[in-house]
PDB file of C-alpha atoms in Angstrom:
ATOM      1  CA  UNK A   1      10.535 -20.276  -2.922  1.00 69.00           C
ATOM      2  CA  UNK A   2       7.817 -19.760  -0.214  1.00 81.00           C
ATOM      3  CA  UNK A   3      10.455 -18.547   2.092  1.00 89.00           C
ATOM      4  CA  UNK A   4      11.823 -16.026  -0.338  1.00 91.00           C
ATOM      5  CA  UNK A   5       8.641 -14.640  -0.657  1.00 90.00           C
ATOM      6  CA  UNK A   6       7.418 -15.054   2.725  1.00 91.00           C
ATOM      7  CA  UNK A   7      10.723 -12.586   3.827  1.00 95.00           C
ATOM      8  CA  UNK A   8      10.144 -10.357   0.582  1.00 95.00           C
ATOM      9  CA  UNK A   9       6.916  -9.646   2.594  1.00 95.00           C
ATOM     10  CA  UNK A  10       8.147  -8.953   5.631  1.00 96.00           C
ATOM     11  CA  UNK A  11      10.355  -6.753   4.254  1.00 97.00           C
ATOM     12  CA  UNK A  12       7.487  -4.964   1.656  1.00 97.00           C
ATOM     13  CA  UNK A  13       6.000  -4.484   4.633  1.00 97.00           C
ATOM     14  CA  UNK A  14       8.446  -3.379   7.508  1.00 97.00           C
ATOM     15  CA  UNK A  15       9.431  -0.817   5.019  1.00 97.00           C
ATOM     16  CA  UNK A  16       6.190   1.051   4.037  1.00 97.00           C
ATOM     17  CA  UNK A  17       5.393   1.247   8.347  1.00 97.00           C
ATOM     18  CA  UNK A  18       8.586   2.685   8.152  1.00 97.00           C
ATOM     19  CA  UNK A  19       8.184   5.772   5.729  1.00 96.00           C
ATOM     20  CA  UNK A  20       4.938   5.743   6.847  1.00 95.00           C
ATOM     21  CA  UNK A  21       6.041   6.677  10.143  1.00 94.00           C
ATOM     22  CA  UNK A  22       8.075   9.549   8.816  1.00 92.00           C
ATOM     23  CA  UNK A  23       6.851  12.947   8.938  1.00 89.00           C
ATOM     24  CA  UNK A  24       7.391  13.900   5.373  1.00 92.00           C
ATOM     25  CA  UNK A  25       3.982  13.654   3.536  1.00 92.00           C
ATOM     26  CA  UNK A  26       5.949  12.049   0.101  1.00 93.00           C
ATOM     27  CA  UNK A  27       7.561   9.275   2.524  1.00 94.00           C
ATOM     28  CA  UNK A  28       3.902   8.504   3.773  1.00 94.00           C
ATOM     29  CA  UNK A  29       2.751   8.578   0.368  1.00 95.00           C
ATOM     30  CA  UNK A  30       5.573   5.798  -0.840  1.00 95.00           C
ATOM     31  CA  UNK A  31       5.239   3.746   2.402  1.00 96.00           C
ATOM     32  CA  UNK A  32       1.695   3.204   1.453  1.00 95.00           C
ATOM     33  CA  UNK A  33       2.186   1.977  -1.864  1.00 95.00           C
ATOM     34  CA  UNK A  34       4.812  -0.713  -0.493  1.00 97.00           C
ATOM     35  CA  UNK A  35       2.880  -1.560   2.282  1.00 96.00           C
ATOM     36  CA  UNK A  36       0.206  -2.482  -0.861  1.00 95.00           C
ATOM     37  CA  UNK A  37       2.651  -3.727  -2.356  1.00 95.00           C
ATOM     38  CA  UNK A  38       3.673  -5.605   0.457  1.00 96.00           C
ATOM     39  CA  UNK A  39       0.181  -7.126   0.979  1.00 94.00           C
ATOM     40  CA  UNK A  40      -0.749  -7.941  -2.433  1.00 93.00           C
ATOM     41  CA  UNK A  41       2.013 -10.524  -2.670  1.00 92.00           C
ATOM     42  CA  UNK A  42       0.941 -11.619   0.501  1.00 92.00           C
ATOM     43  CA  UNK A  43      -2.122 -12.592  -1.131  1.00 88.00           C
ATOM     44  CA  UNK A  44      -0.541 -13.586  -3.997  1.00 86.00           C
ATOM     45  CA  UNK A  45       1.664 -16.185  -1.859  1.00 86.00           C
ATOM     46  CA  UNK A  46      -1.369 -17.828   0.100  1.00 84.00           C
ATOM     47  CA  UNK A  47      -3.280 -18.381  -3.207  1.00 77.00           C
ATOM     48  CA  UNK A  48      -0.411 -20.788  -3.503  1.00 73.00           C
ATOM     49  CA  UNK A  49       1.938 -20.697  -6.252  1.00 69.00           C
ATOM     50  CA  UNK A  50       1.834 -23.225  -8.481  1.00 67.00           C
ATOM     51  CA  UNK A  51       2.707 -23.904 -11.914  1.00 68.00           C
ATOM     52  CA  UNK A  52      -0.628 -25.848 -13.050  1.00 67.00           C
ATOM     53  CA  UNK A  53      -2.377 -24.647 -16.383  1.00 72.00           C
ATOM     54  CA  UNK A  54      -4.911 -21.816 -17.096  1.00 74.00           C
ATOM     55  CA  UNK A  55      -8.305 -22.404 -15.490  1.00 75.00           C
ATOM     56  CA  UNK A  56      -9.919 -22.852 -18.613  1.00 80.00           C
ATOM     57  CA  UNK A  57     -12.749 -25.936 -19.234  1.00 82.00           C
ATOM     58  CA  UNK A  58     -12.612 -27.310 -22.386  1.00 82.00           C
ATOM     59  CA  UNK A  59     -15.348 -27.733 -24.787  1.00 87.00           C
ATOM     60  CA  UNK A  60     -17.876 -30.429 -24.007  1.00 87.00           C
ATOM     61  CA  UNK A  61     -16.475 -30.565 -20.474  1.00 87.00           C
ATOM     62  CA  UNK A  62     -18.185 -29.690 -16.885  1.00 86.00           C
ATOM     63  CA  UNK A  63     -14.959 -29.449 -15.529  1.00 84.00           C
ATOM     64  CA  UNK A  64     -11.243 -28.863 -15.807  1.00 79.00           C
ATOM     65  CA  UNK A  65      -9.143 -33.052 -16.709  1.00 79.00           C
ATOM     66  CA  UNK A  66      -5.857 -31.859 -14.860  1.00 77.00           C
ATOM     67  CA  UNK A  67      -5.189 -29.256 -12.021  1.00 77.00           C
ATOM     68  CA  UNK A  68      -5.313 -25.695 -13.139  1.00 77.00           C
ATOM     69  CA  UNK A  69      -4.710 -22.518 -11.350  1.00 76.00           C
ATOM     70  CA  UNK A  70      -6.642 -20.773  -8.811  1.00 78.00           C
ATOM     71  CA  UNK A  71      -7.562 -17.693 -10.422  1.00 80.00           C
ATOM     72  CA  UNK A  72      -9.005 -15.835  -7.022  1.00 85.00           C
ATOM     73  CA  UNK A  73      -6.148 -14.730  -5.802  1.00 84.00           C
ATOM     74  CA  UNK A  74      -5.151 -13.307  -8.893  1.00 84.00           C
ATOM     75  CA  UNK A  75      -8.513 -11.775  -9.204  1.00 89.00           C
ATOM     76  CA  UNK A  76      -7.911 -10.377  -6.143  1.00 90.00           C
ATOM     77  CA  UNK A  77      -4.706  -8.887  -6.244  1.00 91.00           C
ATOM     78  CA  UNK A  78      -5.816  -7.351 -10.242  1.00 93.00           C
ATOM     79  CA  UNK A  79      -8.656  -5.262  -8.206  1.00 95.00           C
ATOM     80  CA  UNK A  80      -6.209  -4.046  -5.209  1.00 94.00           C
ATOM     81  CA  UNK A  81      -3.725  -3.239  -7.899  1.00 94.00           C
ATOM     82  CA  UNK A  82      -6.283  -0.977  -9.630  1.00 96.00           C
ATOM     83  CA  UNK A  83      -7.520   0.650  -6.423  1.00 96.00           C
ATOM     84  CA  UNK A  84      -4.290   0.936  -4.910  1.00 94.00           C
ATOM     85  CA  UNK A  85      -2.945   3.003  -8.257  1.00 95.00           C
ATOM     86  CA  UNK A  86      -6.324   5.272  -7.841  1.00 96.00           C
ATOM     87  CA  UNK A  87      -5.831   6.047  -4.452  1.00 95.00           C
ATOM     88  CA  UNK A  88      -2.115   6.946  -4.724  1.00 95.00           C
ATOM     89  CA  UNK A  89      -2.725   9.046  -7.727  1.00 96.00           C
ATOM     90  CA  UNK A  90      -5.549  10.874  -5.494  1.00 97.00           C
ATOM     91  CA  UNK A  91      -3.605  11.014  -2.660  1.00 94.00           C
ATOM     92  CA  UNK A  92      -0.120  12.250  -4.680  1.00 94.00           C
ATOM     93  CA  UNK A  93      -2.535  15.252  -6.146  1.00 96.00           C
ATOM     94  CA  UNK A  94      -3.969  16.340  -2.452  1.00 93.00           C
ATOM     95  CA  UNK A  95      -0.353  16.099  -1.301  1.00 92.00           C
ATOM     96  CA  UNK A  96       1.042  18.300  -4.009  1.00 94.00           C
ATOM     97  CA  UNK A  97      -2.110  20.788  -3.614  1.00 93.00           C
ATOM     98  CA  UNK A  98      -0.981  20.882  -0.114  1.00 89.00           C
ATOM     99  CA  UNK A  99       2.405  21.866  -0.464  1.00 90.00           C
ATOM    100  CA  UNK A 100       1.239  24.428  -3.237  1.00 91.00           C
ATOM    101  CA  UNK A 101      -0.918  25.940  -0.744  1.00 87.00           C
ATOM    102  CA  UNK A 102       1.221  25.834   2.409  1.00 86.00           C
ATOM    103  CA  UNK A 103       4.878  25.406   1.515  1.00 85.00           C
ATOM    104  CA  UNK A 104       5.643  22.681   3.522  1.00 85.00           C
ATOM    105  CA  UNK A 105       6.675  19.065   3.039  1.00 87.00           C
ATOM    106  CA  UNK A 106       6.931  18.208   6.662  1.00 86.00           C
ATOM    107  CA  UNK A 107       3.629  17.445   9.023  1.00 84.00           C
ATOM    108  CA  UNK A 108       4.960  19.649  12.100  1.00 81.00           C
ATOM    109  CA  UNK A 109       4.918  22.857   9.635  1.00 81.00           C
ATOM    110  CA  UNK A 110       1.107  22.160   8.329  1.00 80.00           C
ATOM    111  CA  UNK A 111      -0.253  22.672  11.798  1.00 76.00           C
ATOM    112  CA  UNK A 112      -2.306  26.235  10.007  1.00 74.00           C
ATOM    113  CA  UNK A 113      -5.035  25.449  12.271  1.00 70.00           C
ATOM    114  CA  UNK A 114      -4.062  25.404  15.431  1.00 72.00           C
ATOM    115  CA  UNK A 115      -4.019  28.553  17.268  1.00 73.00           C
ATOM    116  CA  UNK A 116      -0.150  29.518  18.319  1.00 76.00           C
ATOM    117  CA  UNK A 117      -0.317  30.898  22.120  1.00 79.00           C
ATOM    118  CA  UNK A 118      -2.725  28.035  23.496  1.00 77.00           C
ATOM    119  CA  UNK A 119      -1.391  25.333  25.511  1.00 79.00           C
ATOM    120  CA  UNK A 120      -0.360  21.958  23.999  1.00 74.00           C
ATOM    121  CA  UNK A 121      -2.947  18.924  24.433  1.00 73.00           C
ATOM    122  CA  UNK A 122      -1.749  16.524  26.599  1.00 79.00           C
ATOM    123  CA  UNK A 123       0.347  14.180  24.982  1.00 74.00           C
ATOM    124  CA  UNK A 124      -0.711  11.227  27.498  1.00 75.00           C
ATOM    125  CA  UNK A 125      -3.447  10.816  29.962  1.00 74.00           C
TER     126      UNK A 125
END
């Protein structure tokens, strides 16, 4: 099962560098969220997955009888989950703004502020 995972991740995240790399902003966005995606079961995976019971102490006990989960991990991954949601919402609202406002999906055609007749910048030094 670790190896199903372990490729699932590989593959979460090979995808979301490639629509990142893309130059359509809505690719970008969706790469992101599958690279998170990507890295969240990553965590997920190293917390190690087992099939012990609830960390919960009983009453009158210091300390758990049996082996229980590890609930960092899962902490973890609940708070990336959140944040990850917020910033993709944030980041899905600039990106529509932006297309309201300049008509273009595509990175090359948002280039407003650079000025049309100067030279290039050098692409390499």
């Amino acid at each position: 099962m670790d190896y199903v995972l372990a490729a699932l991740v590989g593959f979460f995240v090979a995808l979301g560098i490639y629509l990142l790399l893309s130059r359509s902003v809505i690719r970008m966005l969706l790469g992101l969220v599958v690279l998170g995606n990507g890295v969240n079961l990553l965590i997920f995976t190293a917390g190690r997955l087992t099939r012990a019971a609830a960390p919960i102490v009983p009453a009158g006990l210091d300390q758990p009888t049996g082996p229980i989960a590890n609930p960092l991990p899962q902490a973890l991954i609940l708070t990336a989950i959140v944040i990850g949601f917020a910033m993709f919402s944030f980041l899905l609202v600039l990106a529509f703004r932006a297309y309201q406002s300049l008509d273009a999906d595509n990175t090359d055609n948002m280039r407003v502020a650079e000025p049309v007749d100067e030279p290039h910048p050098p692409l390499s030094y």
